[in-house]
Short mmCIF file of N, CA and C and ligand atoms in Angstrom, two decimals:
data_model
loop_
_atom_site.label_atom_id
_atom_site.label_comp_id
_atom_site.label_asym_id
_atom_site.label_seq_id
_atom_site.Cartn_x
_atom_site.Cartn_y
_atom_site.Cartn_z
N MET A 6 32.61 43.98 25.30
CA MET A 6 31.73 43.46 24.22
C MET A 6 30.54 42.72 24.83
N LYS A 7 29.34 43.11 24.41
CA LYS A 7 28.14 42.45 24.94
C LYS A 7 27.79 41.25 24.06
N ILE A 8 27.72 40.08 24.68
CA ILE A 8 27.46 38.84 23.92
C ILE A 8 26.10 38.28 24.31
N ALA A 9 25.30 37.97 23.29
CA ALA A 9 24.02 37.28 23.51
C ALA A 9 24.16 35.82 23.11
N VAL A 10 23.62 34.96 23.93
CA VAL A 10 23.45 33.55 23.55
C VAL A 10 22.00 33.41 23.10
N VAL A 11 21.80 33.22 21.79
CA VAL A 11 20.46 33.25 21.22
C VAL A 11 19.97 31.83 20.99
N LEU A 12 18.90 31.47 21.67
CA LEU A 12 18.33 30.13 21.49
C LEU A 12 17.25 30.17 20.42
N GLY A 13 17.44 29.36 19.37
CA GLY A 13 16.57 29.41 18.20
C GLY A 13 15.45 28.40 18.18
N SER A 14 15.40 27.49 19.15
CA SER A 14 14.29 26.52 19.18
C SER A 14 13.19 27.04 20.09
N ILE A 15 11.96 27.02 19.61
CA ILE A 15 10.83 27.46 20.43
C ILE A 15 9.90 26.30 20.74
N ARG A 16 10.34 25.07 20.51
CA ARG A 16 9.48 23.90 20.77
C ARG A 16 9.22 23.73 22.27
N ASP A 17 8.07 23.14 22.57
CA ASP A 17 7.82 22.71 23.94
C ASP A 17 8.88 21.67 24.31
N SER A 18 9.35 21.70 25.52
CA SER A 18 10.34 20.73 26.02
C SER A 18 11.60 20.66 25.17
N ARG A 19 11.98 21.79 24.60
CA ARG A 19 13.17 21.78 23.73
C ARG A 19 14.44 21.42 24.49
N PHE A 20 15.26 20.62 23.84
CA PHE A 20 16.56 20.25 24.39
C PHE A 20 17.47 21.48 24.44
N GLY A 21 17.29 22.37 23.48
CA GLY A 21 18.19 23.50 23.32
C GLY A 21 18.32 24.39 24.54
N ILE A 22 17.30 24.43 25.38
CA ILE A 22 17.40 25.31 26.55
C ILE A 22 18.54 24.86 27.47
N GLN A 23 18.78 23.56 27.53
CA GLN A 23 19.89 23.05 28.36
C GLN A 23 21.23 23.47 27.78
N VAL A 24 21.32 23.41 26.46
CA VAL A 24 22.57 23.78 25.79
C VAL A 24 22.83 25.28 25.93
N ALA A 25 21.78 26.06 25.73
CA ALA A 25 21.93 27.52 25.84
C ALA A 25 22.31 27.91 27.27
N GLN A 26 21.70 27.27 28.24
CA GLN A 26 22.01 27.59 29.63
C GLN A 26 23.46 27.23 29.97
N TRP A 27 23.91 26.09 29.44
CA TRP A 27 25.32 25.69 29.63
C TRP A 27 26.25 26.74 29.03
N ALA A 28 25.92 27.24 27.85
CA ALA A 28 26.77 28.26 27.21
C ALA A 28 26.79 29.53 28.05
N VAL A 29 25.63 29.98 28.47
CA VAL A 29 25.56 31.22 29.27
C VAL A 29 26.35 31.05 30.57
N ASP A 30 26.21 29.90 31.19
CA ASP A 30 26.90 29.65 32.47
C ASP A 30 28.42 29.66 32.31
N ASN A 31 28.89 29.41 31.09
CA ASN A 31 30.34 29.29 30.88
C ASN A 31 30.95 30.45 30.09
N ILE A 32 30.16 31.48 29.85
CA ILE A 32 30.70 32.67 29.17
C ILE A 32 30.44 33.88 30.06
N GLU A 33 31.51 34.45 30.56
CA GLU A 33 31.38 35.56 31.50
C GLU A 33 30.61 36.72 30.86
N GLY A 34 29.59 37.17 31.53
CA GLY A 34 28.85 38.35 31.09
C GLY A 34 27.85 38.12 29.98
N ALA A 35 27.76 36.88 29.47
CA ALA A 35 26.82 36.61 28.37
C ALA A 35 25.39 36.61 28.89
N GLU A 36 24.47 36.97 27.99
CA GLU A 36 23.05 37.01 28.35
C GLU A 36 22.26 36.07 27.44
N LEU A 37 21.32 35.35 28.04
CA LEU A 37 20.46 34.47 27.25
C LEU A 37 19.36 35.28 26.58
N VAL A 38 19.22 35.11 25.27
CA VAL A 38 18.08 35.67 24.54
C VAL A 38 17.30 34.48 23.99
N ASP A 39 16.13 34.27 24.58
CA ASP A 39 15.32 33.10 24.25
C ASP A 39 14.21 33.51 23.29
N LEU A 40 14.34 33.08 22.05
CA LEU A 40 13.37 33.47 21.01
C LEU A 40 11.93 33.15 21.42
N LYS A 41 11.76 32.08 22.16
CA LYS A 41 10.41 31.66 22.56
C LYS A 41 9.67 32.76 23.34
N GLU A 42 10.42 33.57 24.07
CA GLU A 42 9.79 34.59 24.91
C GLU A 42 9.21 35.75 24.10
N PHE A 43 9.55 35.82 22.81
CA PHE A 43 9.13 36.98 22.02
C PHE A 43 7.84 36.73 21.23
N ASN A 44 7.39 35.48 21.17
CA ASN A 44 6.15 35.15 20.44
C ASN A 44 6.09 35.83 19.07
N LEU A 45 7.19 35.75 18.36
CA LEU A 45 7.33 36.47 17.10
C LEU A 45 6.42 35.85 16.02
N PRO A 46 5.56 36.65 15.38
CA PRO A 46 4.74 36.08 14.29
C PRO A 46 5.57 35.90 13.02
N LEU A 47 5.03 35.16 12.06
CA LEU A 47 5.70 35.05 10.77
C LEU A 47 5.74 36.42 10.10
N LEU A 48 6.84 36.69 9.45
CA LEU A 48 7.03 37.99 8.81
C LEU A 48 6.05 38.16 7.65
N THR A 49 5.27 39.24 7.69
CA THR A 49 4.35 39.54 6.58
C THR A 49 4.55 40.96 6.04
N SER A 50 5.54 41.65 6.59
CA SER A 50 5.78 43.05 6.24
C SER A 50 5.98 43.25 4.73
N ALA A 51 5.34 44.29 4.19
CA ALA A 51 5.47 44.60 2.76
C ALA A 51 6.89 45.05 2.43
N VAL A 52 7.53 45.69 3.40
CA VAL A 52 8.88 46.22 3.18
C VAL A 52 9.89 45.32 3.88
N PRO A 53 10.98 44.94 3.23
CA PRO A 53 12.00 44.11 3.89
C PRO A 53 12.53 44.81 5.14
N PRO A 54 12.63 44.09 6.26
CA PRO A 54 13.10 44.70 7.51
C PRO A 54 14.42 45.43 7.39
N MET A 55 15.31 44.96 6.53
CA MET A 55 16.60 45.62 6.35
C MET A 55 16.42 47.10 5.97
N MET A 56 15.28 47.43 5.35
CA MET A 56 15.05 48.80 4.89
C MET A 56 14.32 49.65 5.93
N LEU A 57 13.93 49.03 7.03
CA LEU A 57 13.08 49.75 8.00
C LEU A 57 13.87 50.37 9.16
N LYS A 58 15.18 50.18 9.16
CA LYS A 58 16.07 50.84 10.13
C LYS A 58 15.64 50.65 11.58
N GLY A 59 15.15 49.45 11.90
CA GLY A 59 14.84 49.13 13.30
C GLY A 59 13.49 49.63 13.78
N LYS A 60 12.66 50.14 12.91
CA LYS A 60 11.32 50.63 13.31
C LYS A 60 10.26 49.75 12.64
N TYR A 61 9.59 48.96 13.46
CA TYR A 61 8.64 47.98 12.92
C TYR A 61 7.23 48.23 13.43
N ASP A 62 6.23 47.88 12.60
CA ASP A 62 4.82 48.05 12.99
C ASP A 62 4.37 46.97 13.96
N VAL A 63 4.99 45.80 13.89
CA VAL A 63 4.56 44.66 14.71
C VAL A 63 5.27 44.75 16.08
N PRO A 64 4.52 44.86 17.18
CA PRO A 64 5.16 45.06 18.48
C PRO A 64 6.14 43.95 18.88
N GLU A 65 5.80 42.71 18.55
CA GLU A 65 6.70 41.60 18.91
C GLU A 65 8.02 41.71 18.14
N GLN A 66 7.93 42.14 16.89
CA GLN A 66 9.14 42.32 16.07
C GLN A 66 9.97 43.48 16.62
N GLN A 67 9.28 44.53 17.06
CA GLN A 67 9.99 45.68 17.63
C GLN A 67 10.75 45.27 18.90
N ALA A 68 10.08 44.48 19.74
CA ALA A 68 10.73 44.04 21.00
C ALA A 68 11.92 43.14 20.70
N TRP A 69 11.75 42.24 19.76
CA TRP A 69 12.83 41.34 19.33
C TRP A 69 14.00 42.16 18.77
N GLY A 70 13.71 43.10 17.92
CA GLY A 70 14.75 43.94 17.31
C GLY A 70 15.49 44.76 18.37
N GLU A 71 14.74 45.33 19.28
CA GLU A 71 15.39 46.17 20.31
C GLU A 71 16.30 45.33 21.21
N LYS A 72 15.88 44.13 21.53
CA LYS A 72 16.73 43.25 22.35
C LYS A 72 18.01 42.90 21.59
N MET A 73 17.88 42.48 20.35
CA MET A 73 19.07 42.08 19.57
C MET A 73 20.00 43.26 19.33
N ALA A 74 19.44 44.46 19.23
CA ALA A 74 20.25 45.66 18.99
C ALA A 74 21.18 45.96 20.17
N GLU A 75 20.89 45.41 21.33
CA GLU A 75 21.71 45.68 22.53
C GLU A 75 23.10 45.06 22.45
N PHE A 76 23.29 44.09 21.56
CA PHE A 76 24.51 43.27 21.61
C PHE A 76 25.48 43.59 20.47
N ASP A 77 26.76 43.30 20.76
CA ASP A 77 27.82 43.46 19.76
C ASP A 77 28.07 42.14 19.02
N ALA A 78 27.78 41.03 19.70
CA ALA A 78 28.09 39.71 19.14
C ALA A 78 27.06 38.70 19.64
N PHE A 79 26.89 37.66 18.83
CA PHE A 79 25.86 36.67 19.13
C PHE A 79 26.45 35.26 19.04
N ILE A 80 26.03 34.40 19.95
CA ILE A 80 26.30 32.98 19.80
C ILE A 80 24.94 32.32 19.58
N PHE A 81 24.71 31.86 18.36
CA PHE A 81 23.45 31.22 18.05
C PHE A 81 23.51 29.75 18.48
N VAL A 82 22.55 29.37 19.29
CA VAL A 82 22.43 27.98 19.72
C VAL A 82 21.32 27.36 18.87
N THR A 83 21.68 26.40 18.03
CA THR A 83 20.68 25.87 17.12
C THR A 83 20.73 24.35 17.02
N GLY A 84 19.56 23.76 16.99
CA GLY A 84 19.44 22.37 16.61
C GLY A 84 19.34 22.28 15.10
N GLU A 85 19.22 21.03 14.63
CA GLU A 85 19.11 20.81 13.18
C GLU A 85 17.72 20.26 12.89
N TYR A 86 16.97 20.99 12.09
CA TYR A 86 15.64 20.54 11.66
C TYR A 86 15.72 20.24 10.17
N ASN A 87 15.57 18.97 9.82
CA ASN A 87 15.60 18.58 8.41
C ASN A 87 16.79 19.19 7.67
N HIS A 88 17.95 19.00 8.28
CA HIS A 88 19.24 19.42 7.73
C HIS A 88 19.41 20.93 7.62
N SER A 89 18.60 21.69 8.35
CA SER A 89 18.77 23.14 8.34
C SER A 89 18.45 23.69 9.73
N ILE A 90 18.28 25.00 9.80
CA ILE A 90 17.95 25.61 11.09
C ILE A 90 16.43 25.55 11.30
N PRO A 91 15.97 25.66 12.55
CA PRO A 91 14.53 25.72 12.78
C PRO A 91 13.89 26.89 12.02
N GLY A 92 12.70 26.64 11.48
CA GLY A 92 12.00 27.69 10.74
C GLY A 92 11.79 28.94 11.59
N ALA A 93 11.55 28.74 12.88
CA ALA A 93 11.33 29.90 13.77
C ALA A 93 12.57 30.78 13.82
N LEU A 94 13.74 30.18 13.80
CA LEU A 94 14.98 30.96 13.84
C LEU A 94 15.18 31.71 12.53
N LYS A 95 14.88 31.05 11.42
CA LYS A 95 15.02 31.73 10.12
C LYS A 95 14.08 32.92 10.05
N ASN A 96 12.84 32.71 10.50
CA ASN A 96 11.86 33.80 10.51
C ASN A 96 12.33 34.95 11.41
N ALA A 97 12.92 34.59 12.54
CA ALA A 97 13.39 35.61 13.48
C ALA A 97 14.53 36.43 12.87
N ILE A 98 15.40 35.77 12.14
CA ILE A 98 16.50 36.49 11.48
C ILE A 98 15.96 37.33 10.32
N ASP A 99 15.01 36.76 9.57
CA ASP A 99 14.39 37.51 8.47
C ASP A 99 13.69 38.77 8.99
N SER A 100 13.30 38.75 10.25
CA SER A 100 12.56 39.87 10.84
C SER A 100 13.48 40.99 11.32
N LEU A 101 14.78 40.82 11.13
CA LEU A 101 15.76 41.81 11.59
C LEU A 101 16.44 42.50 10.41
N GLY A 102 17.15 43.56 10.71
CA GLY A 102 17.95 44.26 9.70
C GLY A 102 19.18 44.86 10.36
N VAL A 103 19.09 46.14 10.69
CA VAL A 103 20.25 46.84 11.25
C VAL A 103 20.77 46.22 12.54
N GLU A 104 19.92 45.47 13.22
CA GLU A 104 20.32 44.91 14.52
C GLU A 104 21.48 43.93 14.39
N LEU A 105 21.63 43.32 13.21
CA LEU A 105 22.70 42.34 12.99
C LEU A 105 23.83 42.89 12.12
N LEU A 106 23.55 43.93 11.40
CA LEU A 106 24.44 44.41 10.35
C LEU A 106 25.88 44.64 10.84
N GLY A 107 26.81 43.94 10.21
CA GLY A 107 28.23 44.16 10.48
C GLY A 107 28.73 43.65 11.81
N LYS A 108 27.88 42.95 12.56
CA LYS A 108 28.30 42.45 13.88
C LYS A 108 28.96 41.07 13.75
N LYS A 109 29.26 40.45 14.89
CA LYS A 109 29.93 39.14 14.88
C LYS A 109 28.99 38.06 15.38
N ALA A 110 29.18 36.84 14.89
CA ALA A 110 28.37 35.72 15.38
C ALA A 110 29.16 34.43 15.34
N SER A 111 28.86 33.57 16.31
CA SER A 111 29.42 32.22 16.37
C SER A 111 28.28 31.25 16.68
N PHE A 112 28.64 29.96 16.80
CA PHE A 112 27.59 28.95 16.81
C PHE A 112 27.87 27.81 17.79
N VAL A 113 26.81 27.41 18.46
CA VAL A 113 26.79 26.17 19.23
C VAL A 113 25.63 25.36 18.66
N SER A 114 25.94 24.19 18.13
CA SER A 114 24.87 23.41 17.49
C SER A 114 24.78 22.02 18.11
N TYR A 115 23.61 21.45 18.00
CA TYR A 115 23.40 20.11 18.55
C TYR A 115 22.48 19.32 17.61
N GLY A 116 22.86 18.07 17.38
CA GLY A 116 22.08 17.20 16.51
C GLY A 116 22.74 15.84 16.48
N PHE A 117 22.13 14.92 15.75
CA PHE A 117 22.67 13.55 15.75
C PHE A 117 23.93 13.43 14.90
N ASP A 118 24.21 14.45 14.09
CA ASP A 118 25.52 14.55 13.41
C ASP A 118 26.20 15.86 13.81
N GLY A 119 25.85 16.39 14.96
CA GLY A 119 26.45 17.65 15.41
C GLY A 119 25.81 18.91 14.83
N ALA A 120 24.82 18.70 13.94
CA ALA A 120 24.09 19.83 13.33
C ALA A 120 25.00 20.76 12.53
N ILE A 121 26.04 20.18 11.97
CA ILE A 121 26.97 20.97 11.13
C ILE A 121 26.25 21.59 9.93
N ARG A 122 25.31 20.81 9.36
CA ARG A 122 24.60 21.32 8.16
C ARG A 122 23.78 22.55 8.51
N ALA A 123 23.16 22.53 9.70
CA ALA A 123 22.36 23.69 10.12
C ALA A 123 23.25 24.92 10.26
N VAL A 124 24.42 24.73 10.83
CA VAL A 124 25.32 25.88 11.01
C VAL A 124 25.81 26.39 9.66
N ASP A 125 26.10 25.49 8.75
CA ASP A 125 26.51 25.94 7.42
C ASP A 125 25.42 26.79 6.78
N HIS A 126 24.17 26.37 6.91
CA HIS A 126 23.07 27.18 6.37
C HIS A 126 22.99 28.53 7.08
N LEU A 127 23.16 28.48 8.40
CA LEU A 127 23.05 29.73 9.18
C LEU A 127 24.16 30.71 8.79
N ARG A 128 25.34 30.19 8.54
CA ARG A 128 26.44 31.06 8.10
C ARG A 128 26.07 31.77 6.80
N ILE A 129 25.47 31.02 5.86
CA ILE A 129 25.08 31.62 4.58
C ILE A 129 24.04 32.72 4.81
N VAL A 130 23.07 32.44 5.68
CA VAL A 130 22.02 33.43 5.97
C VAL A 130 22.64 34.70 6.56
N LEU A 131 23.53 34.54 7.52
CA LEU A 131 24.08 35.70 8.23
C LEU A 131 25.06 36.50 7.38
N HIS A 132 25.62 35.86 6.35
CA HIS A 132 26.50 36.60 5.44
C HIS A 132 25.76 37.76 4.79
N ASN A 133 24.44 37.63 4.65
CA ASN A 133 23.68 38.72 4.02
C ASN A 133 23.65 39.97 4.88
N PHE A 134 24.01 39.81 6.17
CA PHE A 134 24.08 40.97 7.06
C PHE A 134 25.54 41.45 7.21
N SER A 135 26.39 41.00 6.30
CA SER A 135 27.82 41.37 6.34
C SER A 135 28.42 41.12 7.72
N MET A 136 28.06 39.99 8.31
CA MET A 136 28.56 39.68 9.65
C MET A 136 29.92 39.01 9.58
N SER A 137 30.68 39.16 10.63
CA SER A 137 31.94 38.46 10.78
C SER A 137 31.66 37.14 11.51
N LEU A 138 32.05 36.03 10.88
CA LEU A 138 31.67 34.71 11.40
C LEU A 138 32.92 33.85 11.58
N PRO A 139 33.56 33.93 12.74
CA PRO A 139 34.79 33.16 12.96
C PRO A 139 34.57 31.66 12.74
N ARG A 140 35.66 30.97 12.51
CA ARG A 140 35.57 29.56 12.11
C ARG A 140 35.17 28.62 13.25
N ALA A 141 35.63 28.93 14.46
CA ALA A 141 35.39 28.01 15.59
C ALA A 141 33.90 27.86 15.87
N GLN A 142 33.48 26.64 16.20
CA GLN A 142 32.10 26.40 16.60
C GLN A 142 32.05 25.18 17.50
N VAL A 143 31.02 25.12 18.30
CA VAL A 143 30.81 23.95 19.16
C VAL A 143 29.76 23.06 18.49
N SER A 144 30.10 21.79 18.31
CA SER A 144 29.16 20.84 17.69
C SER A 144 28.88 19.72 18.68
N ILE A 145 27.66 19.64 19.13
CA ILE A 145 27.26 18.66 20.14
C ILE A 145 26.57 17.49 19.46
N ASN A 146 27.06 16.31 19.77
CA ASN A 146 26.50 15.09 19.15
C ASN A 146 25.50 14.46 20.11
N LEU A 147 24.24 14.47 19.71
CA LEU A 147 23.19 13.99 20.61
C LEU A 147 23.24 12.48 20.85
N ASN A 148 23.94 11.76 19.99
CA ASN A 148 24.08 10.31 20.24
C ASN A 148 24.82 10.04 21.54
N HIS A 149 25.75 10.94 21.86
CA HIS A 149 26.61 10.72 23.02
C HIS A 149 26.39 11.70 24.15
N GLU A 150 25.89 12.90 23.80
CA GLU A 150 25.83 13.98 24.81
C GLU A 150 24.40 14.26 25.29
N MET A 151 23.47 13.45 24.86
CA MET A 151 22.12 13.49 25.41
C MET A 151 21.89 12.14 26.09
N VAL A 152 21.78 12.19 27.41
CA VAL A 152 21.64 10.95 28.19
C VAL A 152 20.32 11.05 28.97
N ASP A 153 19.38 10.18 28.63
CA ASP A 153 18.05 10.23 29.25
C ASP A 153 17.45 11.64 29.17
N GLY A 154 17.63 12.28 28.02
CA GLY A 154 17.05 13.61 27.81
C GLY A 154 17.84 14.74 28.42
N LYS A 155 18.93 14.42 29.10
CA LYS A 155 19.75 15.47 29.73
C LYS A 155 21.02 15.73 28.92
N PHE A 156 21.42 17.00 28.90
CA PHE A 156 22.65 17.37 28.21
C PHE A 156 23.86 17.08 29.10
N VAL A 157 24.71 16.18 28.60
CA VAL A 157 25.93 15.82 29.32
C VAL A 157 27.10 16.14 28.37
N PRO A 158 27.68 17.36 28.49
CA PRO A 158 28.72 17.74 27.53
C PRO A 158 29.95 16.85 27.62
N ALA A 159 30.49 16.49 26.46
CA ALA A 159 31.74 15.73 26.42
C ALA A 159 32.87 16.60 26.99
N ALA A 160 33.94 15.94 27.40
CA ALA A 160 35.03 16.64 28.11
C ALA A 160 35.63 17.78 27.28
N HIS A 161 35.66 17.62 25.95
CA HIS A 161 36.32 18.64 25.13
C HIS A 161 35.45 19.89 24.91
N GLN A 162 34.19 19.84 25.28
CA GLN A 162 33.29 20.95 24.90
C GLN A 162 33.59 22.26 25.63
N ALA A 163 34.06 22.17 26.87
CA ALA A 163 34.38 23.41 27.60
C ALA A 163 35.47 24.18 26.84
N GLY A 164 36.50 23.44 26.38
CA GLY A 164 37.58 24.08 25.62
C GLY A 164 37.09 24.60 24.28
N ALA A 165 36.20 23.83 23.64
CA ALA A 165 35.66 24.26 22.34
C ALA A 165 34.88 25.57 22.50
N LEU A 166 34.13 25.66 23.59
CA LEU A 166 33.35 26.89 23.82
C LEU A 166 34.28 28.07 24.09
N GLN A 167 35.35 27.85 24.83
CA GLN A 167 36.30 28.94 25.10
C GLN A 167 36.94 29.42 23.81
N GLN A 168 37.22 28.49 22.90
CA GLN A 168 37.80 28.87 21.61
C GLN A 168 36.82 29.74 20.81
N VAL A 169 35.55 29.37 20.87
CA VAL A 169 34.52 30.18 20.21
C VAL A 169 34.53 31.60 20.77
N VAL A 170 34.58 31.70 22.09
CA VAL A 170 34.54 33.03 22.73
C VAL A 170 35.80 33.82 22.37
N GLU A 171 36.96 33.15 22.38
CA GLU A 171 38.21 33.85 22.03
C GLU A 171 38.14 34.43 20.62
N GLN A 172 37.68 33.62 19.67
CA GLN A 172 37.62 34.10 18.28
C GLN A 172 36.57 35.19 18.12
N LEU A 173 35.53 35.10 18.92
CA LEU A 173 34.44 36.08 18.81
C LEU A 173 34.86 37.43 19.39
N THR A 174 35.70 37.40 20.39
CA THR A 174 36.01 38.64 21.12
C THR A 174 37.33 39.28 20.69
N LYS A 175 38.14 38.60 19.92
CA LYS A 175 39.45 39.20 19.59
C LYS A 175 39.32 40.24 18.47
C1 LIG B 202 11.23 19.13 12.69
C2 LIG B 202 12.43 18.37 13.18
C3 LIG B 202 13.40 17.98 12.28
C4 LIG B 202 14.55 17.33 12.70
N1 LIG B 202 15.55 17.06 11.82
C5 LIG B 202 16.76 16.64 12.28
C6 LIG B 202 17.88 16.58 11.42
O1 LIG B 202 17.81 16.88 10.26
N2 LIG B 202 19.06 16.17 11.94
C7 LIG B 202 19.20 15.84 13.27
O2 LIG B 202 20.31 15.53 13.69
N3 LIG B 202 18.15 15.88 14.11
C8 LIG B 202 16.93 16.28 13.64
N4 LIG B 202 15.86 16.37 14.50
C9 LIG B 202 16.02 15.91 15.87
C10 LIG B 202 16.58 17.05 16.71
O3 LIG B 202 18.00 17.03 16.65
C11 LIG B 202 16.14 16.89 18.16
O4 LIG B 202 14.73 16.73 18.24
C12 LIG B 202 16.53 18.10 19.00
O5 LIG B 202 16.14 17.88 20.33
C13 LIG B 202 15.86 19.35 18.46
O6 LIG B 202 16.21 20.49 19.21
P1 LIG B 202 15.18 21.17 20.23
O7 LIG B 202 14.67 20.09 21.13
O8 LIG B 202 15.99 22.18 20.95
O9 LIG B 202 14.08 21.78 19.41
C14 LIG B 202 14.71 16.99 14.07
C15 LIG B 202 13.70 17.37 14.98
C16 LIG B 202 12.58 18.07 14.55
C17 LIG B 202 11.56 18.52 15.56
#
C-alpha cells in the first residue's frame, strides 16, 4: 500500500513541515506530498473536478491530481486555522475528484487544543469522496509539544502514529 503524508499548510515558516517530516520518518515507505510545492491556484473551473475524471485544464491542478493519484492511502497533516482546516488544504481537496475516491485517509493534527476541530471538519469533507476514515488519529498539542518553535513529540506520539498506520493499512 502506497501511503502519502500530505502537508496542508503552505505558510512561510510553517510549523507543519516538522510534523510532516516526523511522520514520514516514522512510517516505512511513506512519501511526503507538500502542497506548497504545487502552487495550486484557487479553483475556478466551471465543471466540478469530480466530473472531470482526472483531466484538468490548469497545469498545477493536473500535477497535483497526478501526484495524489499515485497513492492508496493518505495521512493528512493539518494545523487548525480558525477552528477548521487551512483554506489552502480545502481548495486543494476541492480541486480533486477520482484521485481520492474510495481510498483511505488518516490524520495527524497540531494546534493549541490538538486541532481536533480541524480534523472533524476534514473528515466531513473527505466523506464526500466515499473515503474510509479509521478512528485513530494523532493530536499534537502545541502548548506542550512546540518548544522554542521546535516540534518535540510527547512520549506517547510514536505509539499513536503506529496505531494510525495499523488502522490505515489493515
Ligand atoms: C489563520 C490562522 C488561524 C489560526 N487559528 C487557530 C485555531 O483556531 N486554533 C489553534 O489551535 N491554533 C490556531 N492558529 C495557530 C496555529 O495553530 C499555529 O500558527 C500553527 O503553527 C499553524 O500551523 P502552520 O505553522 O503549519 O501553518 C491559527 C493560525 C493561523 C495562521
